[in-house]
Amino acid sequence: MNKSKTYLNEDYDVVVVGGGPAGLMAAGIAAGSGARVLIVEKNGELGKKLSITGGGRCNITNAETDIHKFLQNYGDAKKFLYSPFSKFGVTDTFIFFDKLGLPLVVEARKRAFPKTQNAKDVTRAMINFAKKNNVEFRLNTVLKRFLMESQADAQDKIIAIETNSGKIYAKHFVMATGGVSAPETGSDGSGFQVLKNAGYTIHKPTPNLVPLSSNAKWVRRLAGVSPSFMTARFKQYGRTHFKKTGKILFTHFGLSGPLIINSSSHVADMLKNGPVTVSIDLFPDTDHAMLDKRLVKLLDKHKNKLLKNILPELVGKKLSDELIFLSGLQQEIFAHSLTKEARKKLIHIMKDLQVPISGTMGMDRAIIADGGVDLSEIDFKTMQSKLHPNMHIVGDMLHINRPSGGYSLQLCWTTGFVAGKHIADKYEGGWLSIS
Ligand SMILES: Cc1cc2nc3c(=O)[nH]c(=O)nc-3n(C[C@H](O)[C@H](O)[C@H](O)COP(=O)(O)OP(=O)(O)OC[C@H]3O[C@@H](n4cnc5c(N)ncnc54)[C@H](O)[C@@H]3O)c2cc1C
């Protein structure tokens, strides 16, 4: 085959498959060396998932600068991550985005967001970074398979990718096609299938960080309610398995919010053994007696008003309506008519609001799906594949579990950087443009 004659215009130093955060980082860093880099992206736009992260605000990383504490969040995978994080860690992420003109701010639980509070700004900044370093893009292009060349006394070498619109030859390849959560953003697992066909061990993905569904109508009526601080006890057959304090969001399908999402994999395990109930304490810092005093004071102050018009002072309008409903009280009851027994019942429900859980939501609602490429098949010093040394694998494709809070995107920045830098080190003549 006379490759150079037939495919002269198609030859790249590097082809990065997937234009998400990990792919954009790897491409920009590799291209900074002067290498000719192409991003192949299935969608008609880049960074579709990145643009919806963090509820539209993008929790870009977590400002825990102690590497040991930071890596605790990746479970068993942490031992693989010391090396890449020593090359590009949390502080580097802060500096990197600052140089891109997108300074970060740190919020509760050390979660870092762009100061502009807009995830689309992060996508724009990453695309500009890639463009400034002369990365080329081919959109609406889907990877179908790798073309290999057998090597005498060496592992097979990937020489090209076959896409829906033809073959693209390159010297190096970066796989950054993401996991399987939120498939409508493009990461539908097709990259895993391509790797599987090329001999990789792929752990089956399951939805991991995911909201919980409830069939209770009253829960769905609370959609949009999000009291900021409460305790949830996750119960089965009357026994509390674990409890967490934080933020819960009621939705039209059940429960979401950081507290719920970070409990979901544990709940998924519990659901295998039977029904699960989440018992929510709306006032974790106030005991029954204190809460009763607050309620009595409120009722005394507004004796001649309807309960439904004064209870919102304590819990907001929507929750107030549902608490009255769950207590079996009439919506039109006056404050002065509330019996001690009815008051106690109301207090009891505020301290033990029982939400029946019917399941976990599917991949379409998942933030992260676990599963992916077996870590033993990657050299984490470089993010190179051990099966095909001219391929690197980064981001959500890796079989690494982690909680919410910026840990997924940091994994993309870190692994994307390390792969890009390893390739860049092979080229000379360019200069990296970050600012
Ligand atoms: C709703 C939601 C909110 C989130 N919020 C946060 C957050 O605030 N903080 C955080 O740290 N993490 C968050 N995450 C997780 C984070 O978005 C992911 O970890 C991250 O996007 C993974 O980046 P990636 O580059 O590996 O893959 P992706 O972002 O999934 O990008 C992969 C790209 O590859 C393309 N592709 C796939 N298959 C092919 C193919 N065969 N050929 C060509 N192209 C292909 C896709 O179209 C896609 O553009 C959130 C996820 C979701 C779903």
JSON list of C-alpha atoms in Angstrom, two decimals, residues 47-264:
[
{"chain": "A", "resi": 47, "resn": "GLY", "atom": "CA", "xyz": [-18.21, 19.43, 24.46]},
{"chain": "A", "resi": 48, "resn": "LYS", "atom": "CA", "xyz": [-21.95, 18.79, 24.54]},
{"chain": "A", "resi": 49, "resn": "LYS", "atom": "CA", "xyz": [-21.82, 17.06, 27.94]},
{"chain": "A", "resi": 50, "resn": "LEU", "atom": "CA", "xyz": [-19.33, 19.56, 29.34]},
{"chain": "A", "resi": 51, "resn": "SER", "atom": "CA", "xyz": [-21.81, 22.34, 28.56]},
{"chain": "A", "resi": 52, "resn": "ILE", "atom": "CA", "xyz": [-24.46, 20.85, 30.86]},
{"chain": "A", "resi": 53, "resn": "THR", "atom": "CA", "xyz": [-22.22, 19.97, 33.80]},
{"chain": "A", "resi": 54, "resn": "GLY", "atom": "CA", "xyz": [-22.85, 21.16, 37.33]},
{"chain": "A", "resi": 55, "resn": "GLY", "atom": "CA", "xyz": [-26.44, 22.19, 36.58]},
{"chain": "A", "resi": 56, "resn": "GLY", "atom": "CA", "xyz": [-25.11, 24.50, 33.85]},
{"chain": "A", "resi": 57, "resn": "ARG", "atom": "CA", "xyz": [-22.40, 25.97, 36.13]},
{"chain": "A", "resi": 58, "resn": "CYS", "atom": "CA", "xyz": [-19.68, 23.28, 35.68]},
{"chain": "A", "resi": 59, "resn": "ASN", "atom": "CA", "xyz": [-18.08, 22.00, 38.85]},
{"chain": "A", "resi": 60, "resn": "ILE", "atom": "CA", "xyz": [-14.70, 22.06, 37.14]},
{"chain": "A", "resi": 61, "resn": "THR", "atom": "CA", "xyz": [-12.61, 20.51, 39.95]},
{"chain": "A", "resi": 62, "resn": "ASN", "atom": "CA", "xyz": [-12.40, 20.23, 43.72]},
{"chain": "A", "resi": 63, "resn": "ALA", "atom": "CA", "xyz": [-10.05, 22.57, 45.55]},
{"chain": "A", "resi": 64, "resn": "GLU", "atom": "CA", "xyz": [-8.53, 19.84, 47.73]},
{"chain": "A", "resi": 65, "resn": "THR", "atom": "CA", "xyz": [-4.83, 20.37, 47.12]},
{"chain": "A", "resi": 66, "resn": "ASP", "atom": "CA", "xyz": [-3.63, 17.53, 49.35]},
{"chain": "A", "resi": 67, "resn": "ILE", "atom": "CA", "xyz": [-3.12, 14.82, 46.73]},
{"chain": "A", "resi": 68, "resn": "HIS", "atom": "CA", "xyz": [-3.62, 11.99, 49.27]},
{"chain": "A", "resi": 69, "resn": "LYS", "atom": "CA", "xyz": [-6.97, 13.39, 50.42]},
{"chain": "A", "resi": 70, "resn": "PHE", "atom": "CA", "xyz": [-8.01, 14.14, 46.84]},
{"chain": "A", "resi": 71, "resn": "LEU", "atom": "CA", "xyz": [-7.24, 10.66, 45.56]},
{"chain": "A", "resi": 72, "resn": "GLN", "atom": "CA", "xyz": [-9.17, 9.01, 48.42]},
{"chain": "A", "resi": 73, "resn": "ASN", "atom": "CA", "xyz": [-12.23, 9.77, 46.29]},
{"chain": "A", "resi": 74, "resn": "TYR", "atom": "CA", "xyz": [-11.25, 7.30, 43.55]},
{"chain": "A", "resi": 75, "resn": "GLY", "atom": "CA", "xyz": [-11.43, 4.12, 45.67]},
{"chain": "A", "resi": 76, "resn": "ASP", "atom": "CA", "xyz": [-9.15, 1.31, 44.52]},
{"chain": "A", "resi": 77, "resn": "ALA", "atom": "CA", "xyz": [-8.06, 3.30, 41.44]},
{"chain": "A", "resi": 78, "resn": "LYS", "atom": "CA", "xyz": [-6.15, 5.80, 43.57]},
{"chain": "A", "resi": 79, "resn": "LYS", "atom": "CA", "xyz": [-2.90, 3.82, 43.38]},
{"chain": "A", "resi": 80, "resn": "PHE", "atom": "CA", "xyz": [-2.89, 4.29, 39.59]},
{"chain": "A", "resi": 81, "resn": "LEU", "atom": "CA", "xyz": [-3.52, 8.03, 39.82]},
{"chain": "A", "resi": 82, "resn": "TYR", "atom": "CA", "xyz": [-0.57, 9.31, 41.88]},
{"chain": "A", "resi": 83, "resn": "SER", "atom": "CA", "xyz": [1.63, 9.44, 38.80]},
{"chain": "A", "resi": 84, "resn": "PRO", "atom": "CA", "xyz": [-0.70, 11.39, 36.45]},
{"chain": "A", "resi": 85, "resn": "PHE", "atom": "CA", "xyz": [-1.80, 13.72, 39.28]},
{"chain": "A", "resi": 86, "resn": "SER", "atom": "CA", "xyz": [1.83, 14.52, 40.07]},
{"chain": "A", "resi": 87, "resn": "LYS", "atom": "CA", "xyz": [2.10, 15.81, 36.49]},
{"chain": "A", "resi": 88, "resn": "PHE", "atom": "CA", "xyz": [-1.16, 17.76, 36.37]},
{"chain": "A", "resi": 89, "resn": "GLY", "atom": "CA", "xyz": [-3.12, 18.17, 39.59]},
{"chain": "A", "resi": 90, "resn": "VAL", "atom": "CA", "xyz": [-5.74, 20.46, 41.08]},
{"chain": "A", "resi": 91, "resn": "THR", "atom": "CA", "xyz": [-3.45, 23.51, 41.37]},
{"chain": "A", "resi": 92, "resn": "ASP", "atom": "CA", "xyz": [-2.49, 23.09, 37.71]},
{"chain": "A", "resi": 93, "resn": "THR", "atom": "CA", "xyz": [-6.18, 23.13, 36.79]},
{"chain": "A", "resi": 94, "resn": "PHE", "atom": "CA", "xyz": [-6.65, 26.45, 38.62]},
{"chain": "A", "resi": 95, "resn": "ILE", "atom": "CA", "xyz": [-3.61, 27.94, 36.84]},
{"chain": "A", "resi": 96, "resn": "PHE", "atom": "CA", "xyz": [-4.62, 26.49, 33.46]},
{"chain": "A", "resi": 97, "resn": "PHE", "atom": "CA", "xyz": [-8.11, 28.02, 33.47]},
{"chain": "A", "resi": 98, "resn": "ASP", "atom": "CA", "xyz": [-6.83, 31.28, 34.88]},
{"chain": "A", "resi": 99, "resn": "LYS", "atom": "CA", "xyz": [-4.48, 31.50, 31.88]},
{"chain": "A", "resi": 100, "resn": "LEU", "atom": "CA", "xyz": [-7.41, 30.75, 29.57]},
{"chain": "A", "resi": 101, "resn": "GLY", "atom": "CA", "xyz": [-9.10, 33.83, 31.05]},
{"chain": "A", "resi": 102, "resn": "LEU", "atom": "CA", "xyz": [-11.55, 31.79, 33.09]},
{"chain": "A", "resi": 103, "resn": "PRO", "atom": "CA", "xyz": [-10.66, 32.18, 36.79]},
{"chain": "A", "resi": 104, "resn": "LEU", "atom": "CA", "xyz": [-12.25, 29.73, 39.22]},
{"chain": "A", "resi": 105, "resn": "VAL", "atom": "CA", "xyz": [-14.09, 30.34, 42.48]},
{"chain": "A", "resi": 106, "resn": "VAL", "atom": "CA", "xyz": [-14.38, 27.86, 45.34]},
{"chain": "A", "resi": 107, "resn": "GLU", "atom": "CA", "xyz": [-17.74, 27.15, 46.95]},
{"chain": "A", "resi": 108, "resn": "ALA", "atom": "CA", "xyz": [-19.07, 24.85, 49.68]},
{"chain": "A", "resi": 109, "resn": "ARG", "atom": "CA", "xyz": [-17.37, 21.44, 49.94]},
{"chain": "A", "resi": 110, "resn": "LYS", "atom": "CA", "xyz": [-14.38, 22.87, 48.06]},
{"chain": "A", "resi": 111, "resn": "ARG", "atom": "CA", "xyz": [-16.22, 22.60, 44.74]},
{"chain": "A", "resi": 112, "resn": "ALA", "atom": "CA", "xyz": [-14.62, 24.90, 42.16]},
{"chain": "A", "resi": 113, "resn": "PHE", "atom": "CA", "xyz": [-16.65, 26.64, 39.42]},
{"chain": "A", "resi": 114, "resn": "PRO", "atom": "CA", "xyz": [-15.77, 29.19, 36.77]},
{"chain": "A", "resi": 115, "resn": "LYS", "atom": "CA", "xyz": [-16.30, 32.69, 38.17]},
{"chain": "A", "resi": 116, "resn": "THR", "atom": "CA", "xyz": [-18.76, 33.29, 35.32]},
{"chain": "A", "resi": 117, "resn": "GLN", "atom": "CA", "xyz": [-20.90, 30.40, 36.69]},
{"chain": "A", "resi": 118, "resn": "ASN", "atom": "CA", "xyz": [-21.46, 29.19, 33.13]},
{"chain": "A", "resi": 119, "resn": "ALA", "atom": "CA", "xyz": [-20.47, 25.72, 31.89]},
{"chain": "A", "resi": 120, "resn": "LYS", "atom": "CA", "xyz": [-20.66, 26.90, 28.28]},
{"chain": "A", "resi": 121, "resn": "ASP", "atom": "CA", "xyz": [-17.78, 29.29, 29.03]},
{"chain": "A", "resi": 122, "resn": "VAL", "atom": "CA", "xyz": [-15.66, 26.27, 29.97]},
{"chain": "A", "resi": 123, "resn": "THR", "atom": "CA", "xyz": [-16.52, 24.57, 26.67]},
{"chain": "A", "resi": 124, "resn": "ARG", "atom": "CA", "xyz": [-15.75, 27.77, 24.75]},
{"chain": "A", "resi": 125, "resn": "ALA", "atom": "CA", "xyz": [-12.43, 28.20, 26.59]},
{"chain": "A", "resi": 126, "resn": "MET", "atom": "CA", "xyz": [-11.39, 24.61, 25.81]},
{"chain": "A", "resi": 127, "resn": "ILE", "atom": "CA", "xyz": [-12.34, 24.92, 22.13]},
{"chain": "A", "resi": 128, "resn": "ASN", "atom": "CA", "xyz": [-10.42, 28.22, 21.87]},
{"chain": "A", "resi": 129, "resn": "PHE", "atom": "CA", "xyz": [-7.44, 26.57, 23.55]},
{"chain": "A", "resi": 130, "resn": "ALA", "atom": "CA", "xyz": [-7.49, 23.78, 20.97]},
{"chain": "A", "resi": 131, "resn": "LYS", "atom": "CA", "xyz": [-7.97, 26.24, 18.07]},
{"chain": "A", "resi": 132, "resn": "LYS", "atom": "CA", "xyz": [-5.13, 28.49, 19.23]},
{"chain": "A", "resi": 133, "resn": "ASN", "atom": "CA", "xyz": [-2.85, 25.49, 19.06]},
{"chain": "A", "resi": 134, "resn": "ASN", "atom": "CA", "xyz": [-4.08, 24.73, 15.53]},
{"chain": "A", "resi": 135, "resn": "VAL", "atom": "CA", "xyz": [-6.08, 21.62, 16.33]},
{"chain": "A", "resi": 136, "resn": "GLU", "atom": "CA", "xyz": [-8.31, 20.66, 13.39]},
{"chain": "A", "resi": 137, "resn": "PHE", "atom": "CA", "xyz": [-11.84, 19.34, 13.86]},
{"chain": "A", "resi": 138, "resn": "ARG", "atom": "CA", "xyz": [-13.95, 16.90, 11.95]},
{"chain": "A", "resi": 139, "resn": "LEU", "atom": "CA", "xyz": [-17.52, 16.95, 13.28]},
{"chain": "A", "resi": 140, "resn": "ASN", "atom": "CA", "xyz": [-20.39, 14.53, 12.53]},
{"chain": "A", "resi": 141, "resn": "THR", "atom": "CA", "xyz": [-17.74, 11.84, 12.14]},
{"chain": "A", "resi": 142, "resn": "VAL", "atom": "CA", "xyz": [-18.14, 8.52, 13.95]},
{"chain": "A", "resi": 143, "resn": "LEU", "atom": "CA", "xyz": [-15.33, 6.12, 14.76]},
{"chain": "A", "resi": 144, "resn": "LYS", "atom": "CA", "xyz": [-16.25, 2.61, 13.57]},
{"chain": "A", "resi": 145, "resn": "ARG", "atom": "CA", "xyz": [-13.04, 0.62, 14.03]},
{"chain": "A", "resi": 146, "resn": "PHE", "atom": "CA", "xyz": [-9.26, 0.69, 14.11]},
{"chain": "A", "resi": 147, "resn": "LEU", "atom": "CA", "xyz": [-7.09, -0.43, 11.22]},
{"chain": "A", "resi": 148, "resn": "MET", "atom": "CA", "xyz": [-4.07, -2.37, 12.46]},
{"chain": "A", "resi": 149, "resn": "GLU", "atom": "CA", "xyz": [-0.73, -3.28, 11.05]},
{"chain": "A", "resi": 150, "resn": "SER", "atom": "CA", "xyz": [1.07, -6.38, 12.33]},
{"chain": "A", "resi": 151, "resn": "GLN", "atom": "CA", "xyz": [4.59, -5.72, 13.49]},
{"chain": "A", "resi": 152, "resn": "ALA", "atom": "CA", "xyz": [7.35, -8.27, 13.47]},
{"chain": "A", "resi": 153, "resn": "ASP", "atom": "CA", "xyz": [8.36, -8.95, 17.10]},
{"chain": "A", "resi": 154, "resn": "ALA", "atom": "CA", "xyz": [6.10, -6.21, 18.44]},
{"chain": "A", "resi": 155, "resn": "GLN", "atom": "CA", "xyz": [2.51, -5.47, 19.36]},
{"chain": "A", "resi": 156, "resn": "ASP", "atom": "CA", "xyz": [0.05, -4.59, 16.59]},
{"chain": "A", "resi": 157, "resn": "LYS", "atom": "CA", "xyz": [0.16, -0.96, 15.65]},
{"chain": "A", "resi": 158, "resn": "ILE", "atom": "CA", "xyz": [-2.91, 1.12, 14.92]},
{"chain": "A", "resi": 159, "resn": "ILE", "atom": "CA", "xyz": [-2.39, 2.90, 11.61]},
{"chain": "A", "resi": 160, "resn": "ALA", "atom": "CA", "xyz": [-5.79, 4.47, 11.01]},
{"chain": "A", "resi": 161, "resn": "ILE", "atom": "CA", "xyz": [-9.36, 4.76, 12.12]},
{"chain": "A", "resi": 162, "resn": "GLU", "atom": "CA", "xyz": [-12.29, 3.92, 9.91]},
{"chain": "A", "resi": 163, "resn": "THR", "atom": "CA", "xyz": [-15.19, 6.35, 10.28]},
{"chain": "A", "resi": 164, "resn": "ASN", "atom": "CA", "xyz": [-18.62, 6.82, 8.69]},
{"chain": "A", "resi": 165, "resn": "SER", "atom": "CA", "xyz": [-16.90, 9.13, 6.20]},
{"chain": "A", "resi": 166, "resn": "GLY", "atom": "CA", "xyz": [-13.72, 7.26, 5.41]},
{"chain": "A", "resi": 167, "resn": "LYS", "atom": "CA", "xyz": [-10.34, 6.32, 6.83]},
{"chain": "A", "resi": 168, "resn": "ILE", "atom": "CA", "xyz": [-8.07, 8.71, 8.70]},
{"chain": "A", "resi": 169, "resn": "TYR", "atom": "CA", "xyz": [-4.40, 7.82, 9.10]},
{"chain": "A", "resi": 170, "resn": "ALA", "atom": "CA", "xyz": [-2.22, 9.00, 11.98]},
{"chain": "A", "resi": 171, "resn": "LYS", "atom": "CA", "xyz": [0.85, 8.12, 13.99]},
{"chain": "A", "resi": 172, "resn": "HIS", "atom": "CA", "xyz": [-0.80, 8.48, 17.42]},
{"chain": "A", "resi": 173, "resn": "PHE", "atom": "CA", "xyz": [-4.36, 8.02, 18.60]},
{"chain": "A", "resi": 174, "resn": "VAL", "atom": "CA", "xyz": [-6.18, 9.20, 21.71]},
{"chain": "A", "resi": 175, "resn": "MET", "atom": "CA", "xyz": [-9.44, 7.53, 22.69]},
{"chain": "A", "resi": 176, "resn": "ALA", "atom": "CA", "xyz": [-11.67, 10.03, 24.53]},
{"chain": "A", "resi": 177, "resn": "THR", "atom": "CA", "xyz": [-15.17, 8.91, 23.60]},
{"chain": "A", "resi": 178, "resn": "GLY", "atom": "CA", "xyz": [-16.46, 9.09, 27.19]},
{"chain": "A", "resi": 179, "resn": "GLY", "atom": "CA", "xyz": [-18.59, 6.69, 29.21]},
{"chain": "A", "resi": 180, "resn": "VAL", "atom": "CA", "xyz": [-22.27, 5.92, 28.78]},
{"chain": "A", "resi": 181, "resn": "SER", "atom": "CA", "xyz": [-24.02, 8.40, 31.08]},
{"chain": "A", "resi": 182, "resn": "ALA", "atom": "CA", "xyz": [-26.36, 10.93, 29.43]},
{"chain": "A", "resi": 183, "resn": "PRO", "atom": "CA", "xyz": [-26.06, 9.20, 26.01]},
{"chain": "A", "resi": 184, "resn": "GLU", "atom": "CA", "xyz": [-27.99, 12.04, 24.32]},
{"chain": "A", "resi": 185, "resn": "THR", "atom": "CA", "xyz": [-24.77, 14.08, 24.65]},
{"chain": "A", "resi": 186, "resn": "GLY", "atom": "CA", "xyz": [-22.96, 11.67, 22.34]},
{"chain": "A", "resi": 187, "resn": "SER", "atom": "CA", "xyz": [-21.14, 9.31, 24.71]},
{"chain": "A", "resi": 188, "resn": "ASP", "atom": "CA", "xyz": [-23.20, 6.23, 23.99]},
{"chain": "A", "resi": 189, "resn": "GLY", "atom": "CA", "xyz": [-20.62, 3.51, 24.62]},
{"chain": "A", "resi": 190, "resn": "SER", "atom": "CA", "xyz": [-19.75, 3.00, 20.95]},
{"chain": "A", "resi": 191, "resn": "GLY", "atom": "CA", "xyz": [-16.11, 3.72, 21.80]},
{"chain": "A", "resi": 192, "resn": "PHE", "atom": "CA", "xyz": [-16.13, 0.82, 24.28]},
{"chain": "A", "resi": 193, "resn": "GLN", "atom": "CA", "xyz": [-17.39, -1.52, 21.57]},
{"chain": "A", "resi": 194, "resn": "VAL", "atom": "CA", "xyz": [-14.56, -0.45, 19.24]},
{"chain": "A", "resi": 195, "resn": "LEU", "atom": "CA", "xyz": [-12.01, -1.08, 22.00]},
{"chain": "A", "resi": 196, "resn": "LYS", "atom": "CA", "xyz": [-13.60, -4.43, 22.87]},
{"chain": "A", "resi": 197, "resn": "ASN", "atom": "CA", "xyz": [-13.29, -5.51, 19.23]},
{"chain": "A", "resi": 198, "resn": "ALA", "atom": "CA", "xyz": [-9.62, -4.50, 19.41]},
{"chain": "A", "resi": 199, "resn": "GLY", "atom": "CA", "xyz": [-9.07, -6.85, 22.36]},
{"chain": "A", "resi": 200, "resn": "TYR", "atom": "CA", "xyz": [-9.57, -4.61, 25.42]},
{"chain": "A", "resi": 201, "resn": "THR", "atom": "CA", "xyz": [-11.23, -5.70, 28.65]},
{"chain": "A", "resi": 202, "resn": "ILE", "atom": "CA", "xyz": [-14.30, -3.52, 29.15]},
{"chain": "A", "resi": 203, "resn": "HIS", "atom": "CA", "xyz": [-16.14, -3.62, 32.48]},
{"chain": "A", "resi": 204, "resn": "LYS", "atom": "CA", "xyz": [-19.87, -3.40, 31.90]},
{"chain": "A", "resi": 205, "resn": "PRO", "atom": "CA", "xyz": [-21.07, 0.12, 32.71]},
{"chain": "A", "resi": 206, "resn": "THR", "atom": "CA", "xyz": [-23.95, 0.63, 35.13]},
{"chain": "A", "resi": 207, "resn": "PRO", "atom": "CA", "xyz": [-25.47, 3.99, 36.13]},
{"chain": "A", "resi": 208, "resn": "ASN", "atom": "CA", "xyz": [-23.56, 5.13, 39.19]},
{"chain": "A", "resi": 209, "resn": "LEU", "atom": "CA", "xyz": [-24.14, 8.71, 40.25]},
{"chain": "A", "resi": 210, "resn": "VAL", "atom": "CA", "xyz": [-27.83, 8.81, 39.52]},
{"chain": "A", "resi": 211, "resn": "PRO", "atom": "CA", "xyz": [-31.08, 10.19, 40.99]},
{"chain": "A", "resi": 212, "resn": "LEU", "atom": "CA", "xyz": [-33.65, 7.91, 42.69]},
{"chain": "A", "resi": 213, "resn": "SER", "atom": "CA", "xyz": [-37.21, 7.38, 41.52]},
{"chain": "A", "resi": 214, "resn": "SER", "atom": "CA", "xyz": [-40.31, 7.34, 43.69]},
{"chain": "A", "resi": 215, "resn": "ASN", "atom": "CA", "xyz": [-43.86, 6.43, 42.75]},
{"chain": "A", "resi": 216, "resn": "ALA", "atom": "CA", "xyz": [-45.40, 8.57, 45.53]},
{"chain": "A", "resi": 217, "resn": "LYS", "atom": "CA", "xyz": [-47.49, 11.28, 43.91]},
{"chain": "A", "resi": 218, "resn": "TRP", "atom": "CA", "xyz": [-46.87, 13.74, 46.75]},
{"chain": "A", "resi": 219, "resn": "VAL", "atom": "CA", "xyz": [-43.10, 13.48, 46.15]},
{"chain": "A", "resi": 220, "resn": "ARG", "atom": "CA", "xyz": [-43.56, 14.39, 42.48]},
{"chain": "A", "resi": 221, "resn": "ARG", "atom": "CA", "xyz": [-45.78, 17.35, 43.43]},
{"chain": "A", "resi": 222, "resn": "LEU", "atom": "CA", "xyz": [-42.77, 18.75, 45.32]},
{"chain": "A", "resi": 223, "resn": "ALA", "atom": "CA", "xyz": [-40.72, 18.99, 42.09]},
{"chain": "A", "resi": 224, "resn": "GLY", "atom": "CA", "xyz": [-38.30, 21.90, 42.33]},
{"chain": "A", "resi": 225, "resn": "VAL", "atom": "CA", "xyz": [-38.24, 22.04, 46.15]},
{"chain": "A", "resi": 226, "resn": "SER", "atom": "CA", "xyz": [-34.66, 21.93, 47.44]},
{"chain": "A", "resi": 227, "resn": "PRO", "atom": "CA", "xyz": [-34.16, 22.70, 51.11]},
{"chain": "A", "resi": 228, "resn": "SER", "atom": "CA", "xyz": [-30.43, 23.14, 51.47]},
{"chain": "A", "resi": 229, "resn": "PHE", "atom": "CA", "xyz": [-29.56, 21.18, 54.59]},
{"chain": "A", "resi": 230, "resn": "MET", "atom": "CA", "xyz": [-31.23, 18.02, 55.80]},
{"chain": "A", "resi": 231, "resn": "THR", "atom": "CA", "xyz": [-30.44, 14.54, 56.99]},
{"chain": "A", "resi": 232, "resn": "ALA", "atom": "CA", "xyz": [-31.54, 11.46, 55.11]},
{"chain": "A", "resi": 233, "resn": "ARG", "atom": "CA", "xyz": [-31.62, 7.98, 56.62]},
{"chain": "A", "resi": 234, "resn": "PHE", "atom": "CA", "xyz": [-31.65, 5.16, 54.08]},
{"chain": "A", "resi": 235, "resn": "LYS", "atom": "CA", "xyz": [-33.81, 2.39, 55.55]},
{"chain": "A", "resi": 236, "resn": "GLN", "atom": "CA", "xyz": [-34.76, -1.14, 54.69]},
{"chain": "A", "resi": 237, "resn": "TYR", "atom": "CA", "xyz": [-37.15, -3.31, 56.68]},
{"chain": "A", "resi": 238, "resn": "GLY", "atom": "CA", "xyz": [-37.07, -0.71, 59.49]},
{"chain": "A", "resi": 239, "resn": "ARG", "atom": "CA", "xyz": [-33.28, -0.73, 59.82]},
{"chain": "A", "resi": 240, "resn": "THR", "atom": "CA", "xyz": [-31.17, 2.33, 58.96]},
{"chain": "A", "resi": 241, "resn": "HIS", "atom": "CA", "xyz": [-28.31, 1.25, 56.65]},
{"chain": "A", "resi": 242, "resn": "PHE", "atom": "CA", "xyz": [-26.63, 4.65, 56.47]},
{"chain": "A", "resi": 243, "resn": "LYS", "atom": "CA", "xyz": [-27.35, 8.34, 56.87]},
{"chain": "A", "resi": 244, "resn": "LYS", "atom": "CA", "xyz": [-26.10, 11.49, 55.16]},
{"chain": "A", "resi": 245, "resn": "THR", "atom": "CA", "xyz": [-26.58, 15.21, 55.59]},
{"chain": "A", "resi": 246, "resn": "GLY", "atom": "CA", "xyz": [-26.70, 17.64, 52.67]},
{"chain": "A", "resi": 247, "resn": "LYS", "atom": "CA", "xyz": [-28.87, 18.93, 49.87]},
{"chain": "A", "resi": 248, "resn": "ILE", "atom": "CA", "xyz": [-31.83, 17.06, 48.36]},
{"chain": "A", "resi": 249, "resn": "LEU", "atom": "CA", "xyz": [-33.79, 18.12, 45.31]},
{"chain": "A", "resi": 250, "resn": "PHE", "atom": "CA", "xyz": [-37.37, 16.87, 44.81]},
{"chain": "A", "resi": 251, "resn": "THR", "atom": "CA", "xyz": [-38.06, 16.21, 41.13]},
{"chain": "A", "resi": 252, "resn": "HIS", "atom": "CA", "xyz": [-40.97, 15.12, 38.94]},
{"chain": "A", "resi": 253, "resn": "PHE", "atom": "CA", "xyz": [-39.60, 11.55, 39.12]},
{"chain": "A", "resi": 254, "resn": "GLY", "atom": "CA", "xyz": [-38.37, 11.35, 42.73]},
{"chain": "A", "resi": 255, "resn": "LEU", "atom": "CA", "xyz": [-35.25, 12.61, 44.48]},
{"chain": "A", "resi": 256, "resn": "SER", "atom": "CA", "xyz": [-32.02, 14.13, 43.24]},
{"chain": "A", "resi": 257, "resn": "GLY", "atom": "CA", "xyz": [-29.36, 16.56, 44.52]},
{"chain": "A", "resi": 258, "resn": "PRO", "atom": "CA", "xyz": [-25.82, 15.87, 45.76]},
{"chain": "A", "resi": 259, "resn": "LEU", "atom": "CA", "xyz": [-26.86, 13.93, 48.89]},
{"chain": "A", "resi": 260, "resn": "ILE", "atom": "CA", "xyz": [-29.02, 11.54, 46.85]},
{"chain": "A", "resi": 261, "resn": "ILE", "atom": "CA", "xyz": [-26.70, 11.20, 43.85]},
{"chain": "A", "resi": 262, "resn": "ASN", "atom": "CA", "xyz": [-23.73, 10.37, 46.07]},
{"chain": "A", "resi": 263, "resn": "SER", "atom": "CA", "xyz": [-25.82, 7.71, 47.86]},
{"chain": "A", "resi": 264, "resn": "SER", "atom": "CA", "xyz": [-27.18, 6.11, 44.72]}
]
